mmCIF file of C-alpha atoms in Angstrom:
data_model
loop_
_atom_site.group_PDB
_atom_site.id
_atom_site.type_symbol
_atom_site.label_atom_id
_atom_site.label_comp_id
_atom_site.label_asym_id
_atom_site.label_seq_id
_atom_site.Cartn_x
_atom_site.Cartn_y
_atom_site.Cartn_z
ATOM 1 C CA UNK S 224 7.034 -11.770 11.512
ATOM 2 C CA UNK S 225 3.463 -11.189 11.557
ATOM 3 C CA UNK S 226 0.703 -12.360 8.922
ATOM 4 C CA UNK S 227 -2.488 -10.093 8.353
ATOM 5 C CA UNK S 228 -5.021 -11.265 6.164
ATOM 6 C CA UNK S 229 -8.173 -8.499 5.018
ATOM 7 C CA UNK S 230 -10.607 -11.164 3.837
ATOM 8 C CA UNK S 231 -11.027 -12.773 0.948
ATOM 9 C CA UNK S 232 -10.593 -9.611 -1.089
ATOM 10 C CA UNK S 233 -9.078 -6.817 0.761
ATOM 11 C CA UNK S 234 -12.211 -4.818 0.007
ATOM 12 C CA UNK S 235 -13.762 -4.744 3.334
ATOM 13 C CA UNK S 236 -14.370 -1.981 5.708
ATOM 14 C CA UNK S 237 -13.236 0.656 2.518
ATOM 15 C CA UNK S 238 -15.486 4.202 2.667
ATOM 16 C CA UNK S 239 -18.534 4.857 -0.089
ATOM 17 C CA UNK S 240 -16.273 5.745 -2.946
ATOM 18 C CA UNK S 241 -13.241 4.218 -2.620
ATOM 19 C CA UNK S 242 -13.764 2.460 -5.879
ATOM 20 C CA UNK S 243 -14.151 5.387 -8.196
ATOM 21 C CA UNK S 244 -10.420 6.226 -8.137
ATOM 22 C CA UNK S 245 -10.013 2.918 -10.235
ATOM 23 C CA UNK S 246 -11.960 4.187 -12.910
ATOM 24 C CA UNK S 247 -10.359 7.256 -13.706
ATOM 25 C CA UNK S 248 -7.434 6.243 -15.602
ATOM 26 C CA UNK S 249 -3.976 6.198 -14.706
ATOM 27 C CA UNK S 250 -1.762 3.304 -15.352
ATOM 28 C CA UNK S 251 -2.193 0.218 -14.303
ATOM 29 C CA UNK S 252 0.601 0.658 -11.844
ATOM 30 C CA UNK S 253 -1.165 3.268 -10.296
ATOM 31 C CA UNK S 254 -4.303 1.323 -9.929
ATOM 32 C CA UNK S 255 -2.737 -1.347 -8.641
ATOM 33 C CA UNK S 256 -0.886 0.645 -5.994
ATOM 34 C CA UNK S 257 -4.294 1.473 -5.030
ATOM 35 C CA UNK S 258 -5.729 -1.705 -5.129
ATOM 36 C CA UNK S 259 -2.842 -3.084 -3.329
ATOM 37 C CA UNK S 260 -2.831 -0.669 -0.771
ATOM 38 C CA UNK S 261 -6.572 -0.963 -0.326
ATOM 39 C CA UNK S 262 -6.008 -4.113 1.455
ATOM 40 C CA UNK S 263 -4.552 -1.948 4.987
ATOM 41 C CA UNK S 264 -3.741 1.345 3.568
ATOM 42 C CA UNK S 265 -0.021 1.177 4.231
ATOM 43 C CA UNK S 266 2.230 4.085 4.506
ATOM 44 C CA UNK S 267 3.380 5.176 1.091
ATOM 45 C CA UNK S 268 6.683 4.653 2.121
ATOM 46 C CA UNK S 269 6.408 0.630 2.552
ATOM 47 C CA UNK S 270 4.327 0.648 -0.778
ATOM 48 C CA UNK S 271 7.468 2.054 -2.717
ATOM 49 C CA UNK S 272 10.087 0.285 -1.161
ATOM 50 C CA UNK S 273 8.521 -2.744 -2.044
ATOM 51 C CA UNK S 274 10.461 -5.183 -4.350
ATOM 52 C CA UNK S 275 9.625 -8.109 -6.863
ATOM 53 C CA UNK S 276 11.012 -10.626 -4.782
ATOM 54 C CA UNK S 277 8.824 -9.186 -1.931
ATOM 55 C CA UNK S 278 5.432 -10.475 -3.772
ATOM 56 C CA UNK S 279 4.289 -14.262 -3.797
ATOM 57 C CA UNK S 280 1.392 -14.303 -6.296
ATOM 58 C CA UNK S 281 0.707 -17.929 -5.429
ATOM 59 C CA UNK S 282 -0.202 -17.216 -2.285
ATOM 60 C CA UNK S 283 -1.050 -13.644 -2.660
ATOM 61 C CA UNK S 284 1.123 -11.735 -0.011
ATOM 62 C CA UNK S 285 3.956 -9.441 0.319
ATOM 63 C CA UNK S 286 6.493 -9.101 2.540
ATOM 64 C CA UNK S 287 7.262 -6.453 4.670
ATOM 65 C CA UNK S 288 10.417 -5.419 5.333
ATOM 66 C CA UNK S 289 11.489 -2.221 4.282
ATOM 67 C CA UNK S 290 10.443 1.579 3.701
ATOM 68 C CA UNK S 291 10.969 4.215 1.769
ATOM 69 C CA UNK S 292 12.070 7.950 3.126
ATOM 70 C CA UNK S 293 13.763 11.281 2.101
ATOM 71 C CA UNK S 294 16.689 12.081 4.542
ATOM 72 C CA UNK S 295 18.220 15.265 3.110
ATOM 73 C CA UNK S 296 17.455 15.326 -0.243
ATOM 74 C CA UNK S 297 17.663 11.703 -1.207
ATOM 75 C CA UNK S 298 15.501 8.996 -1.344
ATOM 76 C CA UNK S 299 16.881 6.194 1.380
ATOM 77 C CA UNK S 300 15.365 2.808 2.296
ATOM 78 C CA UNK S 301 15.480 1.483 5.543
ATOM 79 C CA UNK S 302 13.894 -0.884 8.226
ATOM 80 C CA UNK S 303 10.611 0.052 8.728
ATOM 81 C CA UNK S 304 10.517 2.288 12.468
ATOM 82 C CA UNK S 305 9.621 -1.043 14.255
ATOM 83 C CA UNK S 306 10.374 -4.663 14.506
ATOM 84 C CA UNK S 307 6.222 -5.059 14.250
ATOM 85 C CA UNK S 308 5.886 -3.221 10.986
ATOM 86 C CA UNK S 309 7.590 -6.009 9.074
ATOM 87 C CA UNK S 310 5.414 -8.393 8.287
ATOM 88 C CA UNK S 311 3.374 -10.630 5.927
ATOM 89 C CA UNK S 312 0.445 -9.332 4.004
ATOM 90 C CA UNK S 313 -2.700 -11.005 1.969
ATOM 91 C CA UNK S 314 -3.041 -8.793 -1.120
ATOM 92 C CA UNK S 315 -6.244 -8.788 -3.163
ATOM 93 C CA UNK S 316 -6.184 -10.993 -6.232
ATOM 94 C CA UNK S 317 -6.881 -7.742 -8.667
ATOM 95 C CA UNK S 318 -3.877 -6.057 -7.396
ATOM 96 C CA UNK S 319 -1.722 -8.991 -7.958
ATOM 97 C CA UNK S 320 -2.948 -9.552 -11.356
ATOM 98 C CA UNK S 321 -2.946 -5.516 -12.278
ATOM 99 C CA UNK S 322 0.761 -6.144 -11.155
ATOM 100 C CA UNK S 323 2.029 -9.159 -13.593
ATOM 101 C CA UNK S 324 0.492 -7.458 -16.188
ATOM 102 C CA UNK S 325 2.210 -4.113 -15.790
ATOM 103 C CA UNK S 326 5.482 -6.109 -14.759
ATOM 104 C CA UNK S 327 5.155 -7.780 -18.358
ATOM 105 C CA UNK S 328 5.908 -4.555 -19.669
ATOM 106 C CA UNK S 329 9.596 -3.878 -18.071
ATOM 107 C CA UNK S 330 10.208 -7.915 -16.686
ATOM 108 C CA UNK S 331 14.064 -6.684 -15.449
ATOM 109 C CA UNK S 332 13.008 -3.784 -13.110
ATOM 110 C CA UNK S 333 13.130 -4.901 -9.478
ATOM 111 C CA UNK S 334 10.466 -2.177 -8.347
ATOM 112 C CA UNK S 335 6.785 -3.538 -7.783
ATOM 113 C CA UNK S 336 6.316 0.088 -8.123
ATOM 114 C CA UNK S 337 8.676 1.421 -10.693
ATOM 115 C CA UNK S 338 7.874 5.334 -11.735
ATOM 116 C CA UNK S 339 7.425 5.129 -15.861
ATOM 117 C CA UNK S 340 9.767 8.252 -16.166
ATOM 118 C CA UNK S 341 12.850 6.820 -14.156
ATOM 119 C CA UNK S 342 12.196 3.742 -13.787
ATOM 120 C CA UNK S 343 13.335 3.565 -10.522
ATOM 121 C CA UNK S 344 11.513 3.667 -6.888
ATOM 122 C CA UNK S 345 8.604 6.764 -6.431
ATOM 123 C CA UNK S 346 9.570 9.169 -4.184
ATOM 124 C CA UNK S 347 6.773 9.800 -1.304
ATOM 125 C CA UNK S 348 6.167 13.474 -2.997
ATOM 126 C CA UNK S 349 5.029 11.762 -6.058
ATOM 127 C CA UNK S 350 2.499 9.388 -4.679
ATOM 128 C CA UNK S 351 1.339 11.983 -2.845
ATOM 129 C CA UNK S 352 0.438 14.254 -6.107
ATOM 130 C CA UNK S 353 -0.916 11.352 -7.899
ATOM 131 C CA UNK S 354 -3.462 10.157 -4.891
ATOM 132 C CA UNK S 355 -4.336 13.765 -4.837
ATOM 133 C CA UNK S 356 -5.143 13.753 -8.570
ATOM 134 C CA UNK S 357 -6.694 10.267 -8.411
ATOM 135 C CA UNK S 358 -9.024 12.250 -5.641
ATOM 136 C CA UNK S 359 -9.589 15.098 -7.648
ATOM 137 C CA UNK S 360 -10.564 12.926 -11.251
ATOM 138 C CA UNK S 361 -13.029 10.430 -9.374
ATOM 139 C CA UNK S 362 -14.445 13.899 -7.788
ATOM 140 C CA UNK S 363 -13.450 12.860 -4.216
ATOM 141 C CA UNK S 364 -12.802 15.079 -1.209
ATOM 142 C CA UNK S 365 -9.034 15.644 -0.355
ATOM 143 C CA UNK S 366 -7.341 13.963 1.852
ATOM 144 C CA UNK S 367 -3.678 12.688 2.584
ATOM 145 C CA UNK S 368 -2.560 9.392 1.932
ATOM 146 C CA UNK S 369 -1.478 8.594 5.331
ATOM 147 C CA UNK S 370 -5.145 9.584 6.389
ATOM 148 C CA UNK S 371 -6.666 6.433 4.375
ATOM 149 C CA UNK S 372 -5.011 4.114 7.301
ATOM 150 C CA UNK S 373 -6.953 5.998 10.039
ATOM 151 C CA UNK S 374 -10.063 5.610 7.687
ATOM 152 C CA UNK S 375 -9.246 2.041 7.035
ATOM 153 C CA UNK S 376 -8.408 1.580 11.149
ATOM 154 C CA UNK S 377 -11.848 3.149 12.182
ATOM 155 C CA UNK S 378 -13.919 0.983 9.777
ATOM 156 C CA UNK S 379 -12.422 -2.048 10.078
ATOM 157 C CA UNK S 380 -13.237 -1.419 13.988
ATOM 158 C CA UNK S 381 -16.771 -0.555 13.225
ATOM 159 C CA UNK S 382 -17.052 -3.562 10.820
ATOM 160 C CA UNK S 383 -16.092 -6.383 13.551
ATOM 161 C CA UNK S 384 -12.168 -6.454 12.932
ATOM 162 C CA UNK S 385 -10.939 -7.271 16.260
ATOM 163 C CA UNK S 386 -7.913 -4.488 17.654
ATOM 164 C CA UNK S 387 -5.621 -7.272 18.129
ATOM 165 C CA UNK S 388 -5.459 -8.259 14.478
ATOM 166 C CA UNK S 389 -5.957 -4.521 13.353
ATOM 167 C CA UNK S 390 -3.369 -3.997 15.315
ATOM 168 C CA UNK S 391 -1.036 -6.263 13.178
ATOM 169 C CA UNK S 392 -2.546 -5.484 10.327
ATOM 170 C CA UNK S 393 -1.272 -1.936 10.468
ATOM 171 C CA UNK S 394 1.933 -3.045 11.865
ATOM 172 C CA UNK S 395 1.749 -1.780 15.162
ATOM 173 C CA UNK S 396 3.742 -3.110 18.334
ATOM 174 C CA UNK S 397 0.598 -3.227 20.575
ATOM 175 C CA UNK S 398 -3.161 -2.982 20.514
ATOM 176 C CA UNK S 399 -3.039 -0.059 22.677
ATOM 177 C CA UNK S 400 -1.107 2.105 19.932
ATOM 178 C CA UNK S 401 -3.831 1.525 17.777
ATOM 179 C CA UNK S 402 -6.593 2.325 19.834
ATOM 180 C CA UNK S 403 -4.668 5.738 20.722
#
């Protein structure tokens, strides 16, 4: 299992603007997903699947070991797509306190994520409408979710992040992946 750490924060390398989505609202589940998944910009589908006993606040990290997809009409969690997408994470210390305070409010839900309707795990679809409204509310151009890891990839290059430890960061098998 791999270990990627972001710095000290997880705010590094993030474009001009990134910020305002925490302003505009939104619960604090929702900011934290975006606080937590500031620190790589992991696909949606890791970020739901994503369980209680998956988070170490001590040590701020997660583990990664699962995902999140839609195989004919259901929602179905699985091994990520590759043995170097599950790994260990630093998370910034905001998300992980944003996250004990909204897990206060439901302690017995499993979910680190838990949708307030259901209660149960967000389906991809959601999390897509919500990042687009978060967009849309902090006056932000559109984009898809998935397109904040490129984003995150290319400035994290341009900001000194070697492609080796990108490359683990993002939970790819090789540099070369990366780089393509």
């Amino acid at each position: 299992m791999q270990t990627s750490k972001t710095g000290s924060e997880g705010n590094e390398g993030h474009p001009a603007g990134a910020d305002r989505g925490l302003s505009t609202g939104g619960s604090r589940a929702e900011r934290a997903a975006i606080v937590f998944s500031r620190a790589d910009y992991r696909p949606a589908g890791e970020l739901l699947a994503l369980l209680w006993s998956d988070l170490d606040p001590q040590n701020r990290s997660v583990s990664v070991t699962k995902s999140v997809s839609r195989l004919n009409g259901k929602l179905v969690v699985s091994q990520p797509k590759t043995q170097h997408s599950i790994r260990t994470l630093i998370v910034p210390q905001q998300a992980v306190d944003l996250l004990i305070q909204e897990h206060s409010l439901h302690p017995n839900n499993p979910y680190l994520f838990p949708s307030p309707t259901t209660g149960t795990m967000y389906s991809p679809e959601t999390v897509a409408r919500i990042h687009k409204r978060i967009l849309r509310d902090a006056g932000l151009e559109d984009c898809r979710f998935h397109d904040l890891r490129h984003t995150f990839a290319t400035v994290a290059l341009q900001n000194g992040v070697d492609i080796k430890t990108l490359s683990g960061m993002l939970g790819h098998y090789s540099s070369g992946f990366t780089l393509d």
